[in-house]
């Protein structure tokens, strides 16, 4: 949506979460959080039994929509394979 409206989209992530061996975002495993987080409010069940719940801990934005990735070691810009490799090898930036 941001790209459609000409708004830059930045990702903030610690460099420790970058896996240079993962070829693209489709290969990133998405942790599923406990379904109860969305099926219950104040301990009361809000959905019928048997309802299938997807409760991902995060999502993956395709790289073509990301303006830059901000890390504690600097800012990565496309092509991300190159810039993230450089940042992974760099020292942490101190401010």
Backbone as a printed PyTorch tensor [residue, N CA C, xyz], in Angstrom:
tensor([[[  0.8280,  -1.1790,   0.0000],
         [  0.0000,   0.0000,   0.0000],
         [  0.8790,   1.2520,   0.0000]],

        [[  1.9580,   1.2210,   0.7820],
         [  2.8480,   2.3810,   0.8250],
         [  3.4140,   2.6780,  -0.5620]],

        [[  3.9100,   1.6700,  -1.2600],
         [  4.4910,   1.8710,  -2.5940],
         [  3.4520,   2.4380,  -3.5590]],

        [[  2.2450,   1.9340,  -3.4930],
         [  1.1590,   2.4020,  -4.3640],
         [  0.9190,   3.9010,  -4.2040]],

        [[  1.1790,   4.4240,  -2.9930],
         [  0.9320,   5.8300,  -2.7100],
         [  2.2120,   6.6580,  -2.6210]],

        [[  3.3430,   6.0730,  -3.0720],
         [  4.6080,   6.8150,  -3.1010],
         [  5.2140,   7.0820,  -1.7370]],

        [[  4.8730,   6.2490,  -0.7610],
         [  5.3840,   6.4120,   0.5980],
         [  6.4950,   5.3930,   0.8280]],

        [[  7.6740,   5.8320,   1.2710],
         [  8.7520,   4.8730,   1.5280],
         [  8.3710,   3.9060,   2.6510]],

        [[  8.8360,   2.6720,   2.5320],
         [  8.5620,   1.6430,   3.5450],
         [  9.9010,   1.1230,   4.0630]],

        [[ 10.1370,   1.3070,   5.3470],
         [ 11.3910,   0.8800,   5.9700],
         [ 11.1410,  -0.2820,   6.9140]],

        [[ 12.0740,  -1.1990,   6.9270],
         [ 12.0370,  -2.3200,   7.8630],
         [ 13.1260,  -2.0730,   8.8900]],

        [[ 12.8070,  -2.1830,  10.1660],
         [ 13.8040,  -2.1000,  11.2320],
         [ 14.0120,  -3.5080,  11.7670]],

        [[ 15.2500,  -3.9810,  11.7270],
         [ 15.5340,  -5.3520,  12.1500],
         [ 16.9640,  -5.4640,  12.6570]],

        [[ 17.1680,  -6.2120,  13.7230],
         [ 18.5430,  -6.4500,  14.1690],
         [ 19.2790,  -7.3070,  13.1430]],

        [[ 20.5410,  -7.0310,  12.9390],
         [ 21.3300,  -7.7710,  11.9510],
         [ 21.3550,  -9.2690,  12.2840]],

        [[ 21.1660,  -9.6160,  13.5500],
         [ 21.1710, -11.0350,  13.9510],
         [ 20.0110, -11.8080,  13.3360]],

        [[ 18.9840, -11.1130,  12.8560],
         [ 17.8420, -11.8040,  12.2470],
         [ 18.0260, -12.0150,  10.7470]],

        [[ 19.0960, -11.4850,  10.1880],
         [ 19.3560, -11.6380,   8.7590],
         [ 20.0240, -12.9920,   8.5180]],

        [[ 19.4340, -13.7870,   7.6540],
         [ 19.9980, -15.0860,   7.2760],
         [ 20.3830, -15.0210,   5.8060]],

        [[ 21.6640, -14.8360,   5.5460],
         [ 22.1490, -14.6910,   4.1730],
         [ 22.0420, -15.9790,   3.3750]],

        [[ 21.7650, -17.0880,   4.0360],
         [ 21.6050, -18.3780,   3.3510],
         [ 20.1750, -18.5880,   2.8480]],

        [[ 19.2520, -17.7560,   3.2810],
         [ 17.8620, -17.8680,   2.8380],
         [ 17.7240, -17.1210,   1.5190]],

        [[ 17.3390, -17.8110,   0.4530],
         [ 17.3430, -17.1990,  -0.8820],
         [ 16.3270, -16.0780,  -1.0770]],

        [[ 15.1760, -16.1600,  -0.4210],
         [ 14.1680, -15.1080,  -0.5470],
         [ 13.1490, -15.2600,   0.5780]],

        [[ 12.2680, -14.2790,   0.6870],
         [ 11.3030, -14.2460,   1.7860],
         [ 10.3620, -15.4190,   1.8580]],

        [[ 10.1260, -16.0880,   0.7270],
         [  9.2100, -17.2280,   0.7380],
         [  9.7810, -18.4140,   1.5140]],

        [[ 11.0670, -18.3910,   1.7870],
         [ 11.7180, -19.4900,   2.5080],
         [ 11.8760, -19.2020,   3.9990]],

        [[ 11.3890, -18.0550,   4.4590],
         [ 11.4950, -17.7050,   5.8770],
         [ 10.3900, -18.4090,   6.6470]],

        [[ 10.7630, -19.2240,   7.6430],
         [  9.7130, -19.8820,   8.4350],
         [  8.9910, -18.8640,   9.3180]],

        [[  7.6800, -18.9050,   9.2900],
         [  6.8740, -17.9780,  10.0800],
         [  6.3590, -18.7000,  11.3210]],

        [[  6.7580, -18.1910,  12.4740],
         [  6.2940, -18.7610,  13.7490],
         [  4.8000, -18.4940,  13.9040]],

        [[  4.0580, -19.5210,  14.2940],
         [  2.6370, -19.3680,  14.5910],
         [  2.4660, -19.1900,  16.1040]],

        [[  1.8350, -18.1180,  16.4870],
         [  1.5860, -17.8560,  17.9070],
         [  0.3520, -18.6270,  18.3590]],

        [[  0.1660, -18.6930,  19.6410],
         [ -0.9410, -19.4180,  20.2430],
         [ -2.2760, -18.8650,  19.7510]],

        [[ -3.1430, -19.7370,  19.2570],
         [ -4.4530, -19.3280,  18.7320],
         [ -5.2940, -18.6360,  19.8020]],

        [[ -5.0930, -19.0000,  21.0480],
         [ -5.8770, -18.4220,  22.1390],
         [ -5.7330, -16.8980,  22.2110]],

        [[ -4.6260, -16.3670,  21.6960],
         [ -4.4350, -14.9140,  21.6950],
         [ -5.5200, -14.1900,  20.8970]],

        [[ -6.1110, -14.8690,  19.9260],
         [ -7.1490, -14.2330,  19.1120],
         [ -8.5300, -14.8620,  19.2850]],

        [[ -8.6050, -16.0110,  19.9400],
         [ -9.9060, -16.6580,  20.1330],
         [-10.5480, -16.2970,  21.4630]],

        [[ -9.7610, -15.7300,  22.3680],
         [-10.2670, -15.4180,  23.7070],
         [ -9.9780, -13.9630,  24.0760]],

        [[-10.9030, -13.3700,  24.8020],
         [-10.7100, -12.0450,  25.3670],
         [-11.0570, -12.1270,  26.8410]],

        [[-10.1150, -11.7130,  27.6780],
         [-10.3060, -11.7560,  29.1360],
         [-10.7220, -13.1540,  29.5950]],

        [[-10.1300, -14.1820,  28.9640],
         [-10.4060, -15.5660,  29.3430],
         [-11.6770, -16.1420,  28.7660]],

        [[-12.4620, -15.3530,  28.0390],
         [-13.7230, -15.8310,  27.4720],
         [-13.5430, -16.1590,  25.9920]],

        [[-13.9600, -17.3510,  25.6040],
         [-13.8590, -17.7790,  24.2150],
         [-14.8190, -16.9620,  23.3620]],

        [[-14.2910, -16.3950,  22.2540],
         [-15.0760, -15.5100,  21.3910],
         [-15.4330, -16.1310,  20.0450]],

        [[-14.9500, -17.3390,  19.7620],
         [-15.2260, -17.9970,  18.4820],
         [-15.7320, -19.4060,  18.7590]],

        [[-16.4570, -19.9770,  17.8190],
         [-16.9430, -21.3460,  18.0170],
         [-15.7880, -22.3510,  18.0670]],

        [[-16.0030, -23.4660,  18.7560],
         [-15.0210, -24.5490,  18.7600],
         [-14.7650, -25.0010,  17.3270]],

        [[-13.5280, -25.3740,  17.0350],
         [-13.1840, -25.9230,  15.7360],
         [-12.7890, -24.9100,  14.6790]],

        [[-12.8740, -23.6260,  14.9940],
         [-12.4810, -22.5970,  14.0340],
         [-10.9650, -22.6520,  13.8640]],

        [[-10.5000, -22.6790,  12.5950],
         [ -9.0710, -22.7070,  12.3150],
         [ -8.5070, -21.2900,  12.4320]],

        [[ -7.4390, -21.1590,  13.1770],
         [ -6.8380, -19.8490,  13.4260],
         [ -5.4300, -19.7980,  12.8690]],

        [[ -5.1160, -18.7450,  12.1390],
         [ -3.7500, -18.4170,  11.7360],
         [ -3.3630, -17.2040,  12.5670]],

        [[ -2.2940, -17.3150,  13.3210],
         [ -1.8420, -16.2180,  14.1680],
         [ -0.3260, -16.0800,  14.0240]],

        [[  0.1250, -15.5830,  12.8640],
         [  1.5640, -15.4800,  12.6400],
         [  2.2090, -14.4390,  13.5470]],

        [[  3.4320, -14.7380,  13.9920],
         [  4.1650, -13.8090,  14.8360],
         [  4.6300, -12.5940,  14.0390]],

        [[  4.7840, -12.7470,  12.7380],
         [  5.1850, -11.6490,  11.8560],
         [  4.8370, -12.0360,  10.4340]],

        [[  4.9820, -11.0910,   9.5220],
         [  4.7930, -11.3950,   8.1150],
         [  6.0460, -10.9720,   7.3530]],

        [[  6.0940, -11.2890,   6.0860],
         [  7.2520, -10.9600,   5.2610],
         [  6.7870, -10.0520,   4.1280]],

        [[  7.3770,  -8.8810,   4.0480],
         [  7.0800,  -7.9500,   2.9590],
         [  8.0250,  -8.2480,   1.8060]],

        [[  7.5150,  -8.4400,   0.6050],
         [  8.3960,  -8.6800,  -0.5360],
         [  9.4190,  -7.5540,  -0.6980]],

        [[ 10.6650,  -7.9070,  -1.0200],
         [ 11.7650,  -6.9480,  -1.1150],
         [ 11.4610,  -5.8000,  -2.0640]],

        [[ 10.6850,  -6.0490,  -3.1140],
         [ 10.4080,  -4.9850,  -4.0920],
         [  9.6050,  -3.8320,  -3.4850]],

        [[  8.9920,  -4.0550,  -2.3200],
         [  8.2240,  -3.0040,  -1.6600],
         [  8.9970,  -2.3070,  -0.5440]],

        [[ 10.1990,  -2.7730,  -0.2480],
         [ 10.9830,  -2.2400,   0.8630],
         [ 11.9590,  -1.1870,   0.3490]],

        [[ 11.8950,   0.0110,   0.9200],
         [ 12.8010,   1.0900,   0.5460],
         [ 14.1910,   0.8270,   1.0890]],

        [[ 14.2750,   0.4000,   2.3490],
         [ 15.5570,   0.1150,   2.9870],
         [ 15.3080,  -0.6880,   4.2550]],

        [[ 16.3710,  -1.3560,   4.7180],
         [ 16.3210,  -2.1060,   5.9740],
         [ 17.2800,  -1.4190,   6.9340]],

        [[ 16.7520,  -0.9580,   8.0560],
         [ 17.5450,  -0.2440,   9.0500],
         [ 18.0010,  -1.2360,  10.1190]],

        [[ 19.3040,  -1.3450,  10.3110],
         [ 19.8730,  -2.2330,  11.3280],
         [ 20.7900,  -1.4290,  12.2390]],

        [[ 21.2380,  -2.0590,  13.3050],
         [ 22.1730,  -1.3960,  14.2210],
         [ 23.5490,  -1.1900,  13.5860]],

        [[ 23.7780,  -1.7950,  12.4290],
         [ 25.0710,  -1.6490,  11.7410],
         [ 24.9940,  -0.7030,  10.5570]],

        [[ 23.8160,  -0.1940,  10.2840],
         [ 23.6530,   0.7230,   9.1680],
         [ 22.3890,   0.4150,   8.3900]],

        [[ 22.2680,   1.0340,   7.2390],
         [ 21.0590,   0.9170,   6.4180],
         [ 21.3820,   0.1430,   5.1460]],

        [[ 20.5980,  -0.8980,   4.9000],
         [ 20.7580,  -1.7150,   3.6930],
         [ 19.7480,  -1.2480,   2.6580]],

        [[ 20.2430,  -1.0970,   1.4180],
         [ 19.3680,  -0.7600,   0.2930],
         [ 19.5680,  -1.8040,  -0.7930]],

        [[ 18.6210,  -1.8820,  -1.7150],
         [ 18.7190,  -2.8450,  -2.8130],
         [ 19.9780,  -2.5540,  -3.6340]],

        [[ 20.6470,  -3.5750,  -4.1130],
         [ 20.3340,  -5.0020,  -3.9760],
         [ 20.6960,  -5.5010,  -2.5700]],

        [[ 19.7310,  -6.1120,  -1.9010],
         [ 19.8880,  -6.4960,  -0.5000],
         [ 20.9190,  -7.5880,  -0.2780]],

        [[ 21.0990,  -8.4680,  -1.2370],
         [ 22.1090,  -9.5130,  -1.0680],
         [ 23.4690,  -8.8760,  -0.8200]],

        [[ 23.7790,  -7.8460,  -1.5680],
         [ 25.0720,  -7.1680,  -1.4220],
         [ 25.1280,  -6.3110,  -0.1600]],

        [[ 24.1370,  -5.4530,   0.0440],
         [ 24.1990,  -4.5280,   1.1750],
         [ 24.0980,  -5.2440,   2.5160]],

        [[ 23.2760,  -6.2950,   2.6070],
         [ 23.1790,  -7.0350,   3.8680],
         [ 24.4430,  -7.8440,   4.1380]],

        [[ 25.0700,  -8.3360,   3.0890],
         [ 26.3490,  -9.0490,   3.2680],
         [ 27.3900,  -8.0910,   3.8350]],

        [[ 27.4560,  -6.8780,   3.3010],
         [ 28.4090,  -5.8760,   3.7930],
         [ 28.1110,  -5.5110,   5.2410]],

        [[ 26.8470,  -5.2980,   5.5670],
         [ 26.4890,  -4.9240,   6.9490],
         [ 26.7550,  -6.0750,   7.9100]],

        [[ 26.5420,  -7.3010,   7.4700],
         [ 26.7750,  -8.4590,   8.3450],
         [ 28.2440,  -8.5540,   8.7390]],

        [[ 29.1130,  -8.1120,   7.8470],
         [ 30.5510,  -8.1800,   8.1020],
         [ 31.0710,  -6.9340,   8.8300]],

        [[ 30.2600,  -5.8820,   8.9150],
         [ 30.6920,  -4.6120,   9.4970],
         [ 30.5880,  -4.6150,  11.0130]],

        [[ 31.2570,  -3.6570,  11.6030],
         [ 31.1450,  -3.4260,  13.0450],
         [ 29.8490,  -2.6600,  13.3140]],

        [[ 29.3400,  -2.7840,  14.5050],
         [ 28.1340,  -2.0460,  14.8910],
         [ 28.3920,  -0.5560,  14.8560]],

        [[ 27.4010,   0.2030,  14.3990],
         [ 27.5020,   1.6520,  14.3650],
         [ 27.1810,   2.1970,  15.7480]],

        [[ 28.0100,   3.1010,  16.2500],
         [ 27.7200,   3.7250,  17.5450],
         [ 27.3400,   5.1730,  17.3200]],

        [[ 26.3410,   5.6130,  18.0410],
         [ 25.8540,   6.9860,  17.8610],
         [ 26.1420,   7.7940,  19.0910]]])
